[in-house]
Short mmCIF file of C-alpha atoms and ligand atoms in Angstrom, two decimals:
data_model
loop_
_atom_site.label_atom_id
_atom_site.label_comp_id
_atom_site.label_asym_id
_atom_site.label_seq_id
_atom_site.Cartn_x
_atom_site.Cartn_y
_atom_site.Cartn_z
CA MET A 6 15.17 -4.88 43.34
CA SER A 7 17.35 -6.80 40.85
CA ASP A 8 17.83 -5.26 37.43
CA LYS A 9 18.12 -8.69 35.82
CA ALA A 10 15.83 -11.61 35.01
CA THR A 11 17.25 -15.12 35.19
CA LEU A 12 16.03 -17.86 32.85
CA GLU A 13 17.10 -21.47 33.19
CA VAL A 14 17.04 -23.56 30.00
CA ASN A 15 18.28 -27.17 29.96
CA GLY A 16 20.08 -26.63 33.26
CA GLN A 17 21.84 -23.50 31.96
CA LYS A 18 21.07 -20.15 33.67
CA HIS A 19 20.88 -17.02 31.49
CA GLU A 20 20.47 -13.43 32.67
CA PHE A 21 18.57 -10.73 30.80
CA PRO A 22 18.37 -7.01 31.68
CA LEU A 23 15.13 -5.57 33.14
CA ILE A 24 14.07 -2.21 31.66
CA THR A 25 11.79 0.08 33.69
CA GLY A 26 9.57 2.66 31.96
CA THR A 27 8.60 6.10 33.26
CA GLU A 28 5.35 4.63 34.68
CA ASN A 29 7.33 1.89 36.46
CA GLU A 30 6.29 -0.85 34.04
CA ILE A 31 9.00 -3.49 33.75
CA ALA A 32 10.13 -5.35 30.60
CA ILE A 33 12.60 -8.19 30.18
CA ASP A 34 14.99 -7.26 27.38
CA ILE A 35 15.32 -10.51 25.42
CA LYS A 36 17.23 -9.07 22.44
CA THR A 37 20.05 -11.60 23.10
CA LEU A 38 17.82 -14.60 23.99
CA ARG A 39 18.27 -16.66 20.82
CA ALA A 40 22.01 -16.03 20.60
CA THR A 41 22.77 -16.83 24.26
CA THR A 42 20.51 -19.93 24.49
CA GLY A 43 21.51 -21.51 21.18
CA GLY A 44 18.26 -20.78 19.39
CA VAL A 45 15.55 -20.74 22.06
CA ILE A 46 12.77 -18.19 21.32
CA THR A 47 9.55 -17.12 23.06
CA ILE A 48 6.05 -17.62 21.66
CA ASP A 49 3.05 -15.43 22.52
CA PRO A 50 0.02 -15.62 20.15
CA GLY A 51 -1.62 -12.17 19.89
CA TYR A 52 1.38 -10.67 21.68
CA LYS A 53 -0.61 -10.59 24.95
CA ASN A 54 2.63 -10.50 27.00
CA THR A 55 5.04 -9.09 24.43
CA GLY A 56 6.10 -5.47 24.00
CA SER A 57 7.01 -4.53 20.42
CA CYS A 58 8.68 -1.20 21.16
CA GLU A 59 9.45 1.53 23.65
CA SER A 60 7.08 4.43 23.05
CA ALA A 61 6.63 7.91 24.53
CA ILE A 62 3.27 8.68 22.92
CA THR A 63 0.39 7.04 24.84
CA PHE A 64 0.23 5.44 28.25
CA LEU A 65 -2.66 3.28 29.38
CA ASP A 66 -3.18 1.30 32.55
CA GLY A 67 -5.80 -1.39 31.86
CA GLU A 68 -6.28 -2.29 35.51
CA LYS A 69 -6.84 1.31 36.63
CA GLY A 70 -8.65 2.50 33.49
CA ILE A 71 -6.08 5.24 32.82
CA LEU A 72 -5.41 6.70 29.34
CA ARG A 73 -2.97 9.59 28.68
CA TYR A 74 -1.63 11.12 25.45
CA ARG A 75 1.92 12.45 25.98
CA GLY A 76 1.16 12.56 29.73
CA TYR A 77 -2.15 14.44 29.50
CA ALA A 78 -5.26 12.67 30.87
CA ILE A 79 -7.82 11.75 28.22
CA GLU A 80 -10.55 13.31 30.40
CA ASP A 81 -8.79 16.71 30.29
CA LEU A 82 -8.07 16.55 26.57
CA ALA A 83 -11.63 15.48 25.71
CA GLU A 84 -13.07 18.37 27.74
CA LYS A 85 -10.56 21.17 27.15
CA ALA A 86 -8.68 20.61 23.86
CA SER A 87 -9.64 20.49 20.18
CA PHE A 88 -8.92 17.54 17.91
CA LEU A 89 -6.28 19.53 16.02
CA GLU A 90 -4.51 20.43 19.28
CA VAL A 91 -4.49 16.72 20.22
CA ALA A 92 -3.23 15.74 16.75
CA PHE A 93 -0.34 18.22 17.12
CA LEU A 94 0.36 16.93 20.66
CA LEU A 95 0.43 13.26 19.62
CA ILE A 96 2.63 13.84 16.57
CA PHE A 97 5.08 16.48 17.84
CA GLY A 98 4.98 15.74 21.59
CA GLU A 99 3.77 19.10 22.96
CA LEU A 100 0.49 21.00 22.99
CA PRO A 101 0.73 23.83 20.43
CA ASP A 102 0.49 27.49 21.43
CA ALA A 103 -2.06 29.66 19.61
CA GLU A 104 0.38 30.65 16.86
CA GLU A 105 1.57 27.08 16.25
CA LEU A 106 -2.03 25.83 16.12
CA GLU A 107 -3.03 28.54 13.67
CA LYS A 108 -0.09 27.73 11.39
CA PHE A 109 -0.75 23.98 11.69
CA HIS A 110 -4.37 24.43 10.63
CA SER A 111 -3.57 26.77 7.75
CA ASP A 112 -0.83 24.42 6.49
CA ILE A 113 -3.35 21.55 6.63
CA LYS A 114 -5.92 23.62 4.70
CA ALA A 115 -3.29 24.44 2.08
CA GLN A 116 -2.92 20.69 1.48
CA SER A 117 -6.60 19.80 1.38
CA LEU A 118 -6.88 19.44 -2.40
CA VAL A 119 -6.90 15.90 -3.71
CA ASP A 120 -5.78 15.16 -7.28
CA ASP A 121 -8.95 15.13 -9.37
CA ASP A 122 -7.85 11.87 -11.03
CA ILE A 123 -8.63 10.13 -7.71
CA ARG A 124 -12.27 10.57 -8.72
CA LYS A 125 -11.66 8.02 -11.47
CA ILE A 126 -10.53 5.51 -8.84
CA ILE A 127 -13.54 6.07 -6.60
CA ASP A 128 -15.87 5.97 -9.62
CA ALA A 129 -14.64 2.45 -10.34
CA PHE A 130 -16.07 1.17 -7.02
CA PRO A 131 -19.64 -0.17 -6.88
CA LYS A 132 -21.92 1.85 -4.53
CA SER A 133 -22.18 -1.35 -2.46
CA ALA A 134 -18.45 -1.27 -1.65
CA HIS A 135 -17.76 -1.03 2.10
CA PRO A 136 -16.40 2.46 2.87
CA MET A 137 -13.37 1.05 4.73
CA GLY A 138 -12.24 -0.84 1.63
CA VAL A 139 -12.69 2.32 -0.47
CA LEU A 140 -10.84 4.48 2.08
CA SER A 141 -7.92 2.06 2.34
CA SER A 142 -7.60 1.98 -1.47
CA LEU A 143 -7.81 5.75 -1.87
CA THR A 144 -5.24 6.27 0.92
CA SER A 145 -2.84 3.93 -0.81
CA ALA A 146 -3.56 5.71 -4.11
CA LEU A 147 -2.32 8.98 -2.55
CA THR A 148 1.16 7.52 -2.97
CA ALA A 149 0.69 7.55 -6.74
CA PHE A 150 -0.09 11.27 -6.68
CA ASN A 151 2.47 12.16 -3.99
CA PRO A 152 5.32 9.77 -4.89
CA SER A 153 8.16 11.48 -3.01
CA SER A 154 8.97 9.32 0.01
CA VAL A 155 9.24 10.97 3.43
CA ASN A 156 12.75 11.87 4.60
CA VAL A 157 12.04 11.35 8.32
CA ASP A 158 15.35 12.92 9.26
CA SER A 159 14.15 16.19 7.75
CA GLU A 160 11.80 17.96 10.20
CA GLU A 161 10.44 20.03 7.33
CA ASP A 162 9.84 16.99 5.09
CA MET A 163 8.12 15.10 7.91
CA TYR A 164 5.99 18.14 8.82
CA ASN A 165 4.94 18.58 5.19
CA SER A 166 3.87 14.91 4.97
CA VAL A 167 1.89 15.24 8.20
CA VAL A 168 -0.11 18.27 7.07
CA LYS A 169 -0.56 16.70 3.63
CA ILE A 170 -2.28 13.58 4.96
CA LEU A 171 -4.24 15.52 7.61
CA GLY A 172 -5.48 17.79 4.81
CA LYS A 173 -6.36 15.11 2.26
CA PHE A 174 -7.72 12.31 4.46
CA PRO A 175 -10.95 14.14 5.46
CA VAL A 176 -11.65 14.74 1.75
CA LEU A 177 -11.27 11.00 1.08
CA VAL A 178 -13.56 10.26 4.05
CA ALA A 179 -16.21 12.63 2.71
CA TRP A 180 -15.87 11.36 -0.87
CA THR A 181 -16.33 7.77 0.41
CA LEU A 182 -19.69 8.74 1.95
CA ARG A 183 -20.83 11.04 -0.86
CA LYS A 184 -20.08 8.42 -3.50
CA LYS A 185 -22.38 5.96 -1.74
CA HIS A 186 -25.14 8.59 -1.63
CA GLY A 187 -24.67 9.65 -5.26
CA LEU A 188 -23.65 13.18 -4.27
CA PRO A 189 -21.06 15.27 -6.17
CA LEU A 190 -17.50 15.18 -4.81
CA ASP A 191 -16.01 18.50 -3.73
CA TYR A 192 -13.26 19.91 -1.55
CA GLY A 193 -15.00 21.51 1.40
CA ASP A 194 -14.55 25.02 2.69
CA ASN A 195 -11.25 26.30 4.04
CA SER A 196 -12.99 29.12 5.90
CA LEU A 197 -14.28 26.52 8.38
CA GLY A 198 -12.73 24.76 11.36
CA TYR A 199 -11.33 21.25 10.84
CA VAL A 200 -14.34 19.37 12.23
CA GLU A 201 -16.89 21.81 10.77
CA ASN A 202 -15.30 21.25 7.37
CA VAL A 203 -15.44 17.46 7.76
CA LEU A 204 -19.16 17.63 8.53
CA LYS A 205 -19.89 20.03 5.69
CA MET A 206 -17.91 17.94 3.18
CA MET A 207 -19.79 14.84 4.30
CA PHE A 208 -23.33 16.17 4.41
CA HIS A 209 -23.83 19.39 2.44
CA LYS A 210 -26.21 19.27 -0.51
CA PRO A 211 -25.34 21.22 -3.68
CA ASN A 212 -28.74 22.92 -3.74
CA GLU A 213 -29.00 23.88 -0.06
CA GLU A 214 -27.06 25.98 2.43
CA TYR A 215 -25.36 23.71 4.98
CA ILE A 216 -26.23 24.77 8.53
CA GLN A 217 -23.68 23.67 11.15
CA ASN A 218 -25.08 22.17 14.37
CA GLN A 219 -22.66 23.12 17.17
CA ILE A 220 -23.80 20.15 19.27
CA VAL A 221 -22.79 17.78 16.49
CA VAL A 222 -19.51 19.67 15.89
CA ASP A 223 -18.56 19.50 19.58
CA ALA A 224 -19.57 15.83 19.87
CA LEU A 225 -17.58 14.81 16.80
CA ASP A 226 -14.54 16.81 17.96
CA LYS A 227 -14.67 14.92 21.28
CA LEU A 228 -15.16 11.52 19.59
CA LEU A 229 -12.15 12.12 17.32
CA ILE A 230 -10.01 13.02 20.36
CA LEU A 231 -11.12 9.85 22.18
CA HIS A 232 -10.13 7.70 19.18
CA ALA A 233 -6.87 9.50 18.40
CA ASP A 234 -4.38 6.97 19.76
CA HIS A 235 -4.27 3.84 21.87
CA GLU A 236 -0.65 2.59 22.07
CA GLN A 237 0.13 -0.68 20.26
CA ASN A 238 -3.36 -1.83 19.22
CA CYS A 239 -3.80 -4.06 16.18
CA SER A 240 -4.01 -1.30 13.53
CA THR A 241 -1.25 0.83 15.05
CA SER A 242 1.05 -2.20 15.25
CA THR A 243 0.21 -2.80 11.58
CA VAL A 244 1.17 0.77 10.65
CA ARG A 245 4.43 0.39 12.56
CA ILE A 246 5.40 -2.97 11.08
CA VAL A 247 4.54 -1.95 7.50
CA GLY A 248 6.50 1.29 8.02
CA SER A 249 9.43 -0.68 9.46
CA SER A 250 10.18 -1.96 5.94
CA HIS A 251 10.51 1.75 5.00
CA ALA A 252 7.27 1.59 3.01
CA GLY A 253 5.82 5.10 2.65
CA LEU A 254 3.51 6.80 5.18
CA PHE A 255 0.39 6.60 2.96
CA ALA A 256 0.98 2.88 2.26
CA SER A 257 1.46 2.20 5.98
CA LEU A 258 -1.72 4.11 6.84
CA SER A 259 -3.64 2.17 4.18
CA ALA A 260 -2.59 -1.07 5.88
CA GLY A 261 -3.67 0.31 9.25
CA ILE A 262 -7.12 1.15 7.84
CA SER A 263 -7.50 -2.45 6.68
CA ALA A 264 -6.55 -3.78 10.13
CA LEU A 265 -8.97 -1.39 11.85
CA TRP A 266 -11.82 -2.67 9.62
CA GLY A 267 -12.02 -5.99 11.43
CA PRO A 268 -15.07 -6.47 13.73
CA LEU A 269 -12.81 -7.47 16.63
CA HIS A 270 -11.11 -4.07 16.35
CA GLY A 271 -12.46 -0.80 14.93
CA GLY A 272 -15.19 -2.58 12.98
CA ALA A 273 -16.82 -3.32 16.35
CA ASN A 274 -18.60 0.06 16.40
CA GLN A 275 -20.58 -0.96 13.30
CA ALA A 276 -21.08 -4.48 14.71
CA VAL A 277 -22.42 -3.02 18.00
CA LEU A 278 -25.15 -1.05 16.21
CA GLU A 279 -26.07 -4.06 14.10
CA MET A 280 -26.22 -6.18 17.27
CA LEU A 281 -28.40 -3.63 19.10
CA GLU A 282 -30.68 -3.38 16.07
CA ALA A 283 -30.99 -7.20 16.01
CA ILE A 284 -31.89 -7.21 19.72
CA LYS A 285 -34.48 -4.48 19.10
CA GLU A 286 -35.92 -6.51 16.19
CA ASP A 287 -36.02 -9.45 18.56
CA GLY A 288 -38.31 -7.53 20.93
CA GLY A 289 -35.42 -6.25 23.08
CA ASP A 290 -34.64 -9.75 24.32
CA THR A 291 -31.22 -8.92 25.82
CA LYS A 292 -31.16 -12.12 27.89
CA LYS A 293 -31.14 -14.23 24.71
CA TYR A 294 -28.07 -12.38 23.40
CA MET A 295 -26.33 -12.55 26.76
CA ALA A 296 -26.82 -16.33 26.68
CA LYS A 297 -25.48 -16.50 23.10
CA ALA A 298 -22.41 -14.47 24.13
CA LYS A 299 -21.68 -16.93 26.96
CA ASP A 300 -22.32 -20.06 24.90
CA LYS A 301 -18.96 -21.46 23.79
CA GLU A 302 -20.69 -23.30 20.95
CA ASP A 303 -22.03 -20.00 19.64
CA PRO A 304 -19.52 -17.75 17.77
CA PHE A 305 -21.58 -14.68 18.80
CA ARG A 306 -19.76 -12.20 21.02
CA LEU A 307 -21.24 -9.20 22.81
CA MET A 308 -19.80 -6.56 20.49
CA GLY A 309 -18.43 -3.48 22.24
CA PHE A 310 -17.54 -5.53 25.31
CA GLY A 311 -14.14 -6.71 26.46
CA HIS A 312 -10.70 -5.40 25.73
CA ARG A 313 -7.20 -6.82 25.41
CA VAL A 314 -5.82 -4.27 27.88
CA TYR A 315 -8.67 -2.69 29.86
CA LYS A 316 -9.69 -5.06 32.66
CA ASN A 317 -11.60 -2.13 34.14
CA PHE A 318 -13.94 0.36 32.49
CA ASP A 319 -12.52 1.82 29.24
CA PRO A 320 -12.21 5.51 30.24
CA ARG A 321 -13.26 6.48 26.73
CA ALA A 322 -16.48 4.49 27.03
CA LYS A 323 -17.35 6.38 30.22
CA ILE A 324 -16.90 9.75 28.48
CA ILE A 325 -18.77 8.65 25.35
CA LYS A 326 -21.66 7.23 27.42
CA GLY A 327 -22.03 10.62 29.09
CA SER A 328 -21.93 12.35 25.71
CA ALA A 329 -24.52 9.99 24.25
CA ASP A 330 -27.11 11.15 26.76
CA GLU A 331 -26.27 14.84 26.16
CA VAL A 332 -26.16 14.65 22.37
CA LEU A 333 -29.43 12.75 22.03
CA GLU A 334 -31.15 15.09 24.49
CA ASP A 335 -29.72 18.23 22.81
CA LEU A 336 -30.75 16.93 19.41
CA GLY A 337 -34.15 15.97 20.79
CA ILE A 338 -33.71 12.36 19.70
CA GLU A 339 -35.42 9.49 21.49
CA ASP A 340 -33.44 6.38 20.52
CA SER A 341 -34.63 3.12 22.02
CA ILE A 342 -31.30 1.62 20.95
CA LEU A 343 -29.61 3.66 23.70
CA ASP A 344 -31.98 2.19 26.28
CA ILE A 345 -31.24 -1.32 25.00
CA ALA A 346 -27.50 -0.59 25.23
CA LYS A 347 -27.81 0.62 28.81
CA GLY A 348 -29.93 -2.42 29.72
CA LEU A 349 -27.36 -4.75 28.17
CA GLU A 350 -24.57 -2.98 30.03
CA GLN A 351 -26.35 -3.32 33.36
CA GLU A 352 -27.00 -7.02 32.77
CA ALA A 353 -23.39 -7.69 31.76
CA LEU A 354 -22.00 -5.74 34.72
CA ASN A 355 -23.99 -8.03 37.02
CA ASP A 356 -23.35 -11.29 35.19
CA ASP A 357 -20.74 -13.66 36.61
CA TYR A 358 -19.41 -14.68 33.17
CA PHE A 359 -18.60 -11.04 32.27
CA VAL A 360 -17.50 -10.01 35.77
CA LYS A 361 -15.13 -12.98 36.11
CA ARG A 362 -13.55 -12.21 32.71
CA LYS A 363 -13.50 -8.46 33.45
CA LEU A 364 -15.47 -7.70 30.31
CA TYR A 365 -16.58 -4.05 30.36
CA PRO A 366 -17.97 -1.78 27.64
CA ASN A 367 -15.17 -0.48 25.40
CA VAL A 368 -14.84 2.60 23.21
CA ASP A 369 -17.02 1.04 20.52
CA PHE A 370 -20.04 0.25 22.67
CA TYR A 371 -21.62 3.72 22.76
CA SER A 372 -19.85 5.58 19.95
CA GLY A 373 -22.16 4.24 17.24
CA ILE A 374 -25.20 5.62 19.06
CA ILE A 375 -23.78 9.12 18.82
CA TYR A 376 -22.66 8.70 15.21
CA ARG A 377 -26.19 7.56 14.34
CA ALA A 378 -27.68 10.58 16.12
CA MET A 379 -25.40 12.75 13.95
CA GLY A 380 -26.88 11.15 10.84
CA ILE A 381 -23.75 9.13 10.03
CA PRO A 382 -24.65 5.82 8.33
CA THR A 383 -23.67 2.65 10.24
CA GLU A 384 -21.25 1.54 7.51
CA MET A 385 -19.31 4.80 8.01
CA PHE A 386 -18.75 4.33 11.77
CA THR A 387 -15.36 2.67 11.37
CA VAL A 388 -14.34 5.31 8.83
CA MET A 389 -14.97 7.89 11.58
CA PHE A 390 -12.80 5.77 13.89
CA ALA A 391 -10.04 5.90 11.25
CA LEU A 392 -10.40 9.71 10.95
CA GLY A 393 -9.88 9.98 14.71
CA ARG A 394 -7.00 7.46 14.81
CA LEU A 395 -5.10 9.10 11.93
CA PRO A 396 -2.90 11.36 14.10
CA GLY A 397 -2.06 8.44 16.38
CA TRP A 398 -1.00 6.28 13.46
CA ILE A 399 1.12 9.15 12.08
CA ALA A 400 2.73 9.78 15.49
CA GLN A 401 3.54 6.10 16.00
CA TRP A 402 4.92 5.73 12.44
CA ARG A 403 7.10 8.83 12.90
CA GLU A 404 8.40 7.57 16.29
CA MET A 405 9.23 4.15 14.83
CA ARG A 406 11.19 5.71 11.94
CA LEU A 407 12.92 8.36 14.11
CA ASN A 408 13.98 5.59 16.51
CA LYS A 409 15.46 3.78 13.48
CA GLU A 410 13.72 0.57 14.58
CA PRO A 411 14.72 -2.60 12.66
CA ILE A 412 12.33 -4.20 10.15
CA GLY A 413 9.65 -6.15 11.99
CA ARG A 414 10.14 -9.88 11.37
CA PRO A 415 8.86 -12.21 14.14
CA ARG A 416 10.18 -15.74 14.59
CA GLN A 417 7.98 -18.89 14.70
CA LEU A 418 7.93 -22.36 16.19
CA TYR A 419 7.77 -24.82 13.29
CA VAL A 420 5.35 -27.71 13.94
CA GLY A 421 5.06 -29.09 10.41
CA GLU A 422 6.51 -32.15 8.67
CA THR A 423 10.21 -32.95 9.20
CA HIS A 424 12.32 -33.68 6.08
CA ARG A 425 10.67 -35.97 3.52
CA THR A 426 12.10 -37.53 0.31
CA PHE A 427 10.46 -36.25 -2.87
CA VAL A 428 8.34 -38.85 -4.72
CA ASN A 429 7.90 -38.40 -8.48
CA LEU A 430 4.37 -37.88 -9.78
CA LYS A 431 4.38 -41.27 -11.56
CA LYS A 432 4.99 -43.01 -8.26
CA ARG A 433 2.45 -41.07 -6.17
C1 LIG B 522 -10.89 -1.80 19.90
O1 LIG B 522 -6.37 -2.89 21.38
C2 LIG B 522 -6.94 -1.69 21.42
O2 LIG B 522 -6.51 -0.72 22.04
C3 LIG B 522 -8.18 -1.62 20.53
C4 LIG B 522 -9.02 -0.35 20.66
C5 LIG B 522 -8.27 0.87 20.15
O3 LIG B 522 -8.58 1.99 20.59
O4 LIG B 522 -7.44 0.70 19.22
O5 LIG B 522 -9.36 -0.12 22.01
C6 LIG B 522 -10.29 -0.45 19.84
O6 LIG B 522 -10.60 -2.62 19.08
C7 LIG B 522 -11.83 -2.12 21.04
C8 LIG B 522 -12.32 -3.63 21.01
C9 LIG B 522 -13.49 -3.70 20.01
N1 LIG B 522 -13.87 -5.11 19.81
C10 LIG B 522 -15.04 -5.62 20.27
O7 LIG B 522 -15.82 -4.98 20.98
C11 LIG B 522 -15.32 -7.08 19.84
C12 LIG B 522 -15.84 -7.89 21.04
N2 LIG B 522 -14.71 -8.06 22.00
C13 LIG B 522 -13.95 -9.28 21.88
O8 LIG B 522 -13.86 -9.84 20.61
C14 LIG B 522 -12.67 -9.26 22.72
O9 LIG B 522 -13.02 -8.81 23.96
C15 LIG B 522 -11.45 -8.50 22.21
C16 LIG B 522 -11.09 -8.88 20.83
C17 LIG B 522 -11.69 -7.03 22.28
C18 LIG B 522 -10.27 -8.83 23.15
O10 LIG B 522 -10.01 -10.17 22.99
P1 LIG B 522 -8.83 -10.89 23.80
O11 LIG B 522 -8.04 -9.93 24.60
O12 LIG B 522 -8.08 -11.76 22.84
O13 LIG B 522 -9.63 -11.75 24.84
P2 LIG B 522 -10.07 -13.23 24.62
O14 LIG B 522 -10.67 -13.36 23.25
O15 LIG B 522 -8.92 -14.11 24.98
O16 LIG B 522 -11.26 -13.38 25.69
C19 LIG B 522 -11.00 -13.77 27.04
C20 LIG B 522 -12.28 -14.48 27.48
C21 LIG B 522 -12.69 -15.62 26.54
O17 LIG B 522 -13.48 -16.54 27.27
P3 LIG B 522 -12.72 -17.86 27.91
O18 LIG B 522 -12.02 -18.54 26.75
O19 LIG B 522 -11.78 -17.31 28.96
O20 LIG B 522 -13.87 -18.68 28.49
O21 LIG B 522 -13.38 -13.55 27.45
C22 LIG B 522 -14.35 -13.99 26.47
C23 LIG B 522 -13.64 -14.96 25.56
O22 LIG B 522 -14.55 -15.85 24.96
N3 LIG B 522 -14.78 -12.78 25.77
C24 LIG B 522 -16.04 -12.53 25.41
C25 LIG B 522 -16.00 -11.25 24.83
N4 LIG B 522 -14.74 -10.77 24.84
C26 LIG B 522 -13.99 -11.73 25.42
N5 LIG B 522 -17.17 -13.25 25.53
C27 LIG B 522 -18.30 -12.66 25.04
N6 LIG B 522 -18.36 -11.44 24.47
C28 LIG B 522 -17.22 -10.70 24.35
N7 LIG B 522 -17.27 -9.49 23.79
#
């Protein structure tokens, strides 16, 4: 097979190298396109056909429904690894041994104090503030209290920044929830595991002993693993492009949180629950909402369905759907919302509009049902997504900086006014 692509523009043929990845994906290297064609560029709204980088972190095959982190299948990691093991794997490229994992966790715990002045920032927010806006602001504020920028060429400096954000972020997540509920803000308990500590920080009451529920701990650990990375999605691309200007790690992560907030992206898990609640309120009339989703005049979309890359079942959705049944049964919760979700899924999987467009349930379709069963408020669902995606964002940011990638600055095709002569105000 040829290792070149040929493009003919205005009768002139130009050749561009083909690059093949380790999973035999092929890319046309167009780094010289504009120079060799006298200014011709490509255009690709939403970057549906455009690769922004070469990456060794996550591989997914949307047609086959495959997802792997550093070569390990998501099914194996979700079943056999812990979230901290997966965070280490994504960021440093290998699964840690017992000693490395122990050190990683203790270094994270050592960094889990947040400057008390950050309370003043969170106190300034109204209780009605959406937790994602609060979290993005507090993450950016970390820069003010940890001003030294990361020297990515120093392994030690990079490692210290990684454990710093992995230690502080869960505190910010918990404070965001506790603030809304009028509970005092504290720093958790370093004698606990990472996920246990997250749950205790979020839910413990100052006048009661907090009792861990192992079902909830295991379910949250699995959910965080399933959300940990997903190659060049909207928020990860945001983290990479902000970091490409050599903005700091915390600032880049804050931008990623804002991108994740959108209902077309991470905000979909909240939108799914709100949609299912609306259908329940409407007497469970799923057919009405299916019709709305197919009506081009109606802006309504079936939230939790469809995906830019998966044109098969999202492997994460399969795992989460299985967990939803287990968690609700183990917790002894009857949730009619789950039945509505399953009914909607069955209808969509047999509906020509969805089948033709290969619209399947994605990671957000069932996750909210489990979060709700854990007692997590709907507005916090996307915050939990951010907690899971944190190691992925860090890994992708680190890779982009270590690869010394140039500042991200796309081109455009100008379609506005051509040159016009200025007319003075008096004559207009
Ligand atoms: C995440 O990128 C990632 O990896 C993201 C993520 C991650 O881990 O980071 O996986 C997490 O963001 C999952 C997606 C969560 N979003 C939602 O569930 C929102 C609902 N889904 C859609 O908005 C949509 O499917 C997107 C945004 C997810 C994908 O949109 P695309 O790839 O731009 O597809 P499209 O909008 O071009 O849709 C193609 C067709 C269109 O119809 P036609 O114009 O061909 O007639 O499918 C239709 C769309 O109208 N369509 C839907 C639909 N999704 C697509 N119609 C009804 N309901 C939907 N959900």
